[in-house]
């Protein structure tokens, strides 16, 4: 199946393009970007021009930042093409609901992706937790914004989500694996004095679960979650790619990341079956954090 990739930035070049090149299901047939290109692939600078010129491309994958994404997503769906959205699927919950409704009306697939749910140990963790009671949980999600988003000022603008850009990955795993839904109880958000989005956050959820997100960690990165249950202790490390039960490594590895190939395989299955997948549970928790969060002003941040 032919697919177009829109927004040729760091995440597209690092993850989407290699996943598509290796995919048995997809052929990258066009790109849309103001500046980015993929060698050997037809390039457009305007999404409507691509849709008009390439009716043979039935699926579009959007890697644009969340704030400017809605108009492009709407154009794709109105053109009757299937739509895949990089996380988070939009800047607001309302606009993603509108896109899901439009996709249904147009009879096309929409897939709001959460790549961390495809980490190699997440499904096994969900199976192990089924039927168990959570007594306490701790999420530590700390990474270096300068490494993963070098010079990308948009991430600290209103709607850019700040530390919740990586933090929502943890929340996507959390909402996938827990036997019972979780709700946010409180949040403390640290905003650099010169920015509009938080650089760190501390969250408290129901079921005794807490989270510590930070965008300032240098050196080794930390993407861990641990839960104490009535059946023992479980930990997911390396962003969900390594599973430990009662301190023993039982599944996964530290250096194998197959999340994006799995996303594109799932998209192929959705299109073939005529189905959609637009779960917004992780985004609801982020919205709740901004609603309930106490704002703390911290030192200016500069790339």
Coordinates of N, CA and C in Angstrom, one line a residue, residues 196-288:
X196 N 6.2 28.4 28.0 CA 4.8 28.3 28.1 C 4.4 26.9 28.4
X197 N 5.3 25.9 28.5 CA 5.0 24.5 28.8 C 6.0 24.0 29.9
X198 N 5.6 23.0 30.7 CA 6.4 22.6 31.8 C 7.6 21.8 31.4
X199 N 8.7 21.9 32.2 CA 9.9 21.2 31.9 C 10.0 20.0 32.9
X200 N 9.1 20.0 33.9 CA 9.1 18.9 34.9 C 7.7 18.8 35.5
X201 N 7.3 17.6 36.0 CA 6.0 17.4 36.6 C 6.0 16.3 37.5
X202 N 5.3 16.4 38.6 CA 5.1 15.4 39.6 C 3.6 15.1 39.7
X203 N 3.2 13.9 39.5 CA 1.8 13.6 39.4 C 1.4 12.5 40.5
X204 N 0.2 12.6 41.0 CA -0.3 11.6 41.9 C -1.6 11.1 41.4
X205 N -1.7 9.7 41.2 CA -2.9 9.1 40.6 C -3.6 8.2 41.7
X206 N -4.8 7.8 41.4 CA -5.4 6.8 42.2 C -4.6 5.5 42.2
X207 N -5.0 4.6 43.1 CA -4.3 3.3 43.2 C -2.9 3.4 43.8
X208 N -2.6 4.6 44.4 CA -1.3 4.8 45.0 C -0.2 5.0 44.0
X209 N -0.5 5.4 42.8 CA 0.6 5.5 41.8 C 1.0 7.0 41.7
X210 N 2.3 7.2 41.6 CA 2.9 8.5 41.4 C 3.8 8.5 40.2
X211 N 4.1 9.7 39.7 CA 4.9 9.8 38.5 C 5.8 11.0 38.7
X212 N 7.1 10.9 38.2 CA 8.1 11.9 38.2 C 8.6 12.1 36.8
X213 N 8.2 13.2 36.1 CA 8.6 13.5 34.7 C 9.6 14.6 34.8
X214 N 10.7 14.5 34.0 CA 11.7 15.6 34.0 C 12.4 15.6 32.6
X215 N 12.5 16.8 32.0 CA 13.1 17.0 30.7 C 14.6 17.4 30.8
X216 N 15.2 17.4 32.0 CA 16.5 18.0 32.2 C 17.6 16.9 32.5
X217 N 17.3 15.6 32.4 CA 18.2 14.6 32.8 C 19.3 14.4 31.7
X218 N 20.5 14.6 32.0 CA 21.6 14.4 31.1 C 22.2 13.0 31.4
X219 N 23.0 12.5 30.5 CA 23.6 11.1 30.7 C 22.6 10.1 30.4
X220 N 22.7 8.9 31.1 CA 21.7 7.8 30.9 C 20.3 8.3 31.1
X221 N 19.4 7.9 30.3 CA 18.0 8.3 30.4 C 17.2 7.2 31.2
X222 N 16.1 7.7 31.9 CA 15.3 6.8 32.7 C 13.9 6.7 32.3
X223 N 13.5 5.5 31.9 CA 12.1 5.3 31.5 C 11.6 4.1 32.2
X224 N 11.2 4.2 33.5 CA 10.9 3.1 34.4 C 9.5 3.2 35.0
X225 N 8.9 2.1 35.3 CA 7.7 2.1 36.1 C 7.7 0.8 36.9
X226 N 7.3 0.9 38.2 CA 7.3 -0.3 39.1 C 5.9 -0.3 39.8
X227 N 5.4 -1.5 40.1 CA 4.1 -1.6 40.8 C 4.2 -2.7 41.8
X228 N 3.7 -2.5 43.0 CA 3.6 -3.5 44.0 C 2.1 -3.9 44.0
X229 N 1.9 -5.2 43.9 CA 0.6 -5.8 43.7 C 0.3 -6.9 44.8
X230 N -0.9 -7.4 44.8 CA -1.2 -8.5 45.7 C -0.6 -9.8 45.2
X231 N 0.0 -9.8 44.0 CA 0.7 -11.0 43.5 C 2.2 -10.8 43.3
X232 N 2.8 -9.8 43.8 CA 4.2 -9.6 43.7 C 4.5 -8.2 43.1
X233 N 5.8 -8.0 42.7 CA 6.2 -6.8 42.2 C 6.6 -6.9 40.7
X234 N 6.2 -5.9 39.9 CA 6.5 -5.9 38.5 C 7.1 -4.6 38.1
X235 N 8.1 -4.6 37.2 CA 8.7 -3.4 36.7 C 8.9 -3.5 35.2
X236 N 8.6 -2.3 34.6 CA 8.9 -2.2 33.2 C 10.0 -1.1 33.1
X237 N 11.1 -1.5 32.3 CA 12.2 -0.5 32.2 C 12.5 -0.3 30.7
X238 N 13.3 0.7 30.5 CA 13.7 1.0 29.1 C 12.5 1.3 28.2
X239 N 11.5 2.1 28.8 CA 10.4 2.5 28.1 C 9.4 1.4 27.7
X240 N 9.4 0.4 28.5 CA 8.5 -0.8 28.3 C 9.1 -1.9 27.5
X241 N 10.4 -1.8 27.3 CA 11.1 -2.9 26.5 C 11.7 -4.0 27.4
X242 N 11.7 -3.8 28.7 CA 12.3 -4.8 29.6 C 11.4 -5.1 30.7
X243 N 11.0 -6.3 31.0 CA 10.1 -6.7 32.0 C 10.8 -7.5 33.2
X244 N 10.5 -7.0 34.4 CA 11.1 -7.7 35.6 C 9.9 -8.1 36.5
X245 N 10.0 -9.3 37.0 CA 9.0 -9.8 38.0 C 9.7 -10.2 39.2
X246 N 9.3 -9.5 40.3 CA 10.0 -9.8 41.6 C 11.5 -9.7 41.5
X247 N 12.0 -8.7 40.7 CA 13.4 -8.4 40.6 C 14.1 -9.2 39.6
X248 N 13.4 -10.2 38.9 CA 14.1 -11.0 37.9 C 13.7 -10.6 36.5
X249 N 14.7 -10.5 35.6 CA 14.5 -10.2 34.2 C 13.8 -11.4 33.6
X250 N 12.6 -11.2 33.0 CA 11.9 -12.3 32.4 C 11.5 -12.1 30.9
X251 N 11.7 -10.8 30.4 CA 11.3 -10.6 29.0 C 12.0 -9.3 28.5
X252 N 12.3 -9.3 27.2 CA 12.7 -8.0 26.6 C 14.2 -7.8 26.7
X253 N 14.6 -6.7 26.2 CA 16.0 -6.3 26.2 C 16.2 -4.8 26.2
X254 N 17.4 -4.3 26.5 CA 17.7 -2.9 26.6 C 17.9 -2.2 25.3
X255 N 18.2 -2.9 24.2 CA 18.7 -2.3 23.0 C 17.9 -2.7 21.8
X256 N 16.7 -3.2 21.9 CA 15.9 -3.6 20.8 C 14.6 -2.8 20.8
X257 N 14.5 -1.9 19.9 CA 13.3 -1.0 19.8 C 12.5 -1.2 18.5
X258 N 11.4 -1.9 18.6 CA 10.7 -2.2 17.4 C 9.3 -1.6 17.4
X259 N 9.2 -0.4 18.0 CA 7.9 0.2 18.2 C 7.3 0.7 17.0
X260 N 8.0 1.4 16.1 CA 7.5 2.0 14.9 C 7.1 1.0 13.9
X261 N 8.0 0.0 13.6 CA 7.5 -1.1 12.7 C 6.2 -1.7 13.2
X262 N 6.0 -1.9 14.5 CA 4.8 -2.5 15.0 C 3.6 -1.5 14.8
X263 N 3.8 -0.2 14.9 CA 2.8 0.7 14.6 C 2.3 0.6 13.2
X264 N 3.2 0.5 12.2 CA 2.9 0.5 10.8 C 2.2 -0.9 10.5
X265 N 2.6 -1.9 11.1 CA 2.0 -3.2 10.9 C 0.5 -3.2 11.4
X266 N 0.3 -2.5 12.6 CA -1.0 -2.4 13.1 C -1.9 -1.5 12.2
X267 N -1.3 -0.4 11.7 CA -2.1 0.4 10.7 C -2.5 -0.4 9.5
X268 N -1.6 -1.2 9.0 CA -2.0 -2.1 7.8 C -3.1 -3.0 8.2
X269 N -3.2 -3.5 9.4 CA -4.3 -4.4 9.8 C -5.6 -3.6 9.9
X270 N -5.5 -2.4 10.5 CA -6.7 -1.6 10.6 C -7.3 -1.2 9.3
X271 N -6.4 -0.8 8.3 CA -6.9 -0.5 7.0 C -7.6 -1.7 6.3
X272 N -6.9 -2.8 6.4 CA -7.4 -4.1 5.8 C -8.8 -4.5 6.3
X273 N -9.0 -4.2 7.6 CA -10.2 -4.6 8.3 C -11.3 -3.5 8.3
X274 N -10.9 -2.3 7.8 CA -11.8 -1.2 7.8 C -12.1 -0.7 9.2
X275 N -11.1 -0.8 10.1 CA -11.3 -0.4 11.5 C -10.5 0.9 11.8
X276 N -10.8 1.5 13.0 CA -10.0 2.6 13.5 C -9.6 2.3 14.9
X277 N -8.6 3.1 15.4 CA -8.0 3.0 16.8 C -7.7 4.4 17.2
X278 N -8.5 5.0 18.1 CA -8.3 6.4 18.5 C -8.5 6.5 20.0
X279 N -7.8 5.7 20.8 CA -7.9 5.8 22.2 C -7.2 7.0 22.8
X280 N -8.0 7.8 23.5 CA -7.4 9.1 24.0 C -7.2 9.1 25.5
X281 N -7.1 7.9 26.1 CA -6.9 7.9 27.6 C -5.7 8.6 28.0
X282 N -4.5 8.4 27.4 CA -3.3 9.1 27.8 C -3.4 10.6 27.7
X283 N -4.1 11.1 26.7 CA -4.2 12.5 26.5 C -5.2 13.1 27.5
X284 N -6.2 12.3 28.0 CA -7.1 12.8 29.0 C -6.3 13.1 30.3
X285 N -5.4 12.2 30.7 CA -4.6 12.4 31.9 C -3.7 13.6 31.8
X286 N -3.2 13.9 30.6 CA -2.4 15.1 30.4 C -3.3 16.3 30.6
X287 N -4.4 16.3 30.0 CA -5.4 17.5 30.1 C -5.7 17.7 31.5
X288 N -6.0 16.6 32.3 CA -6.3 16.7 33.7 C -5.1 17.3 34.5

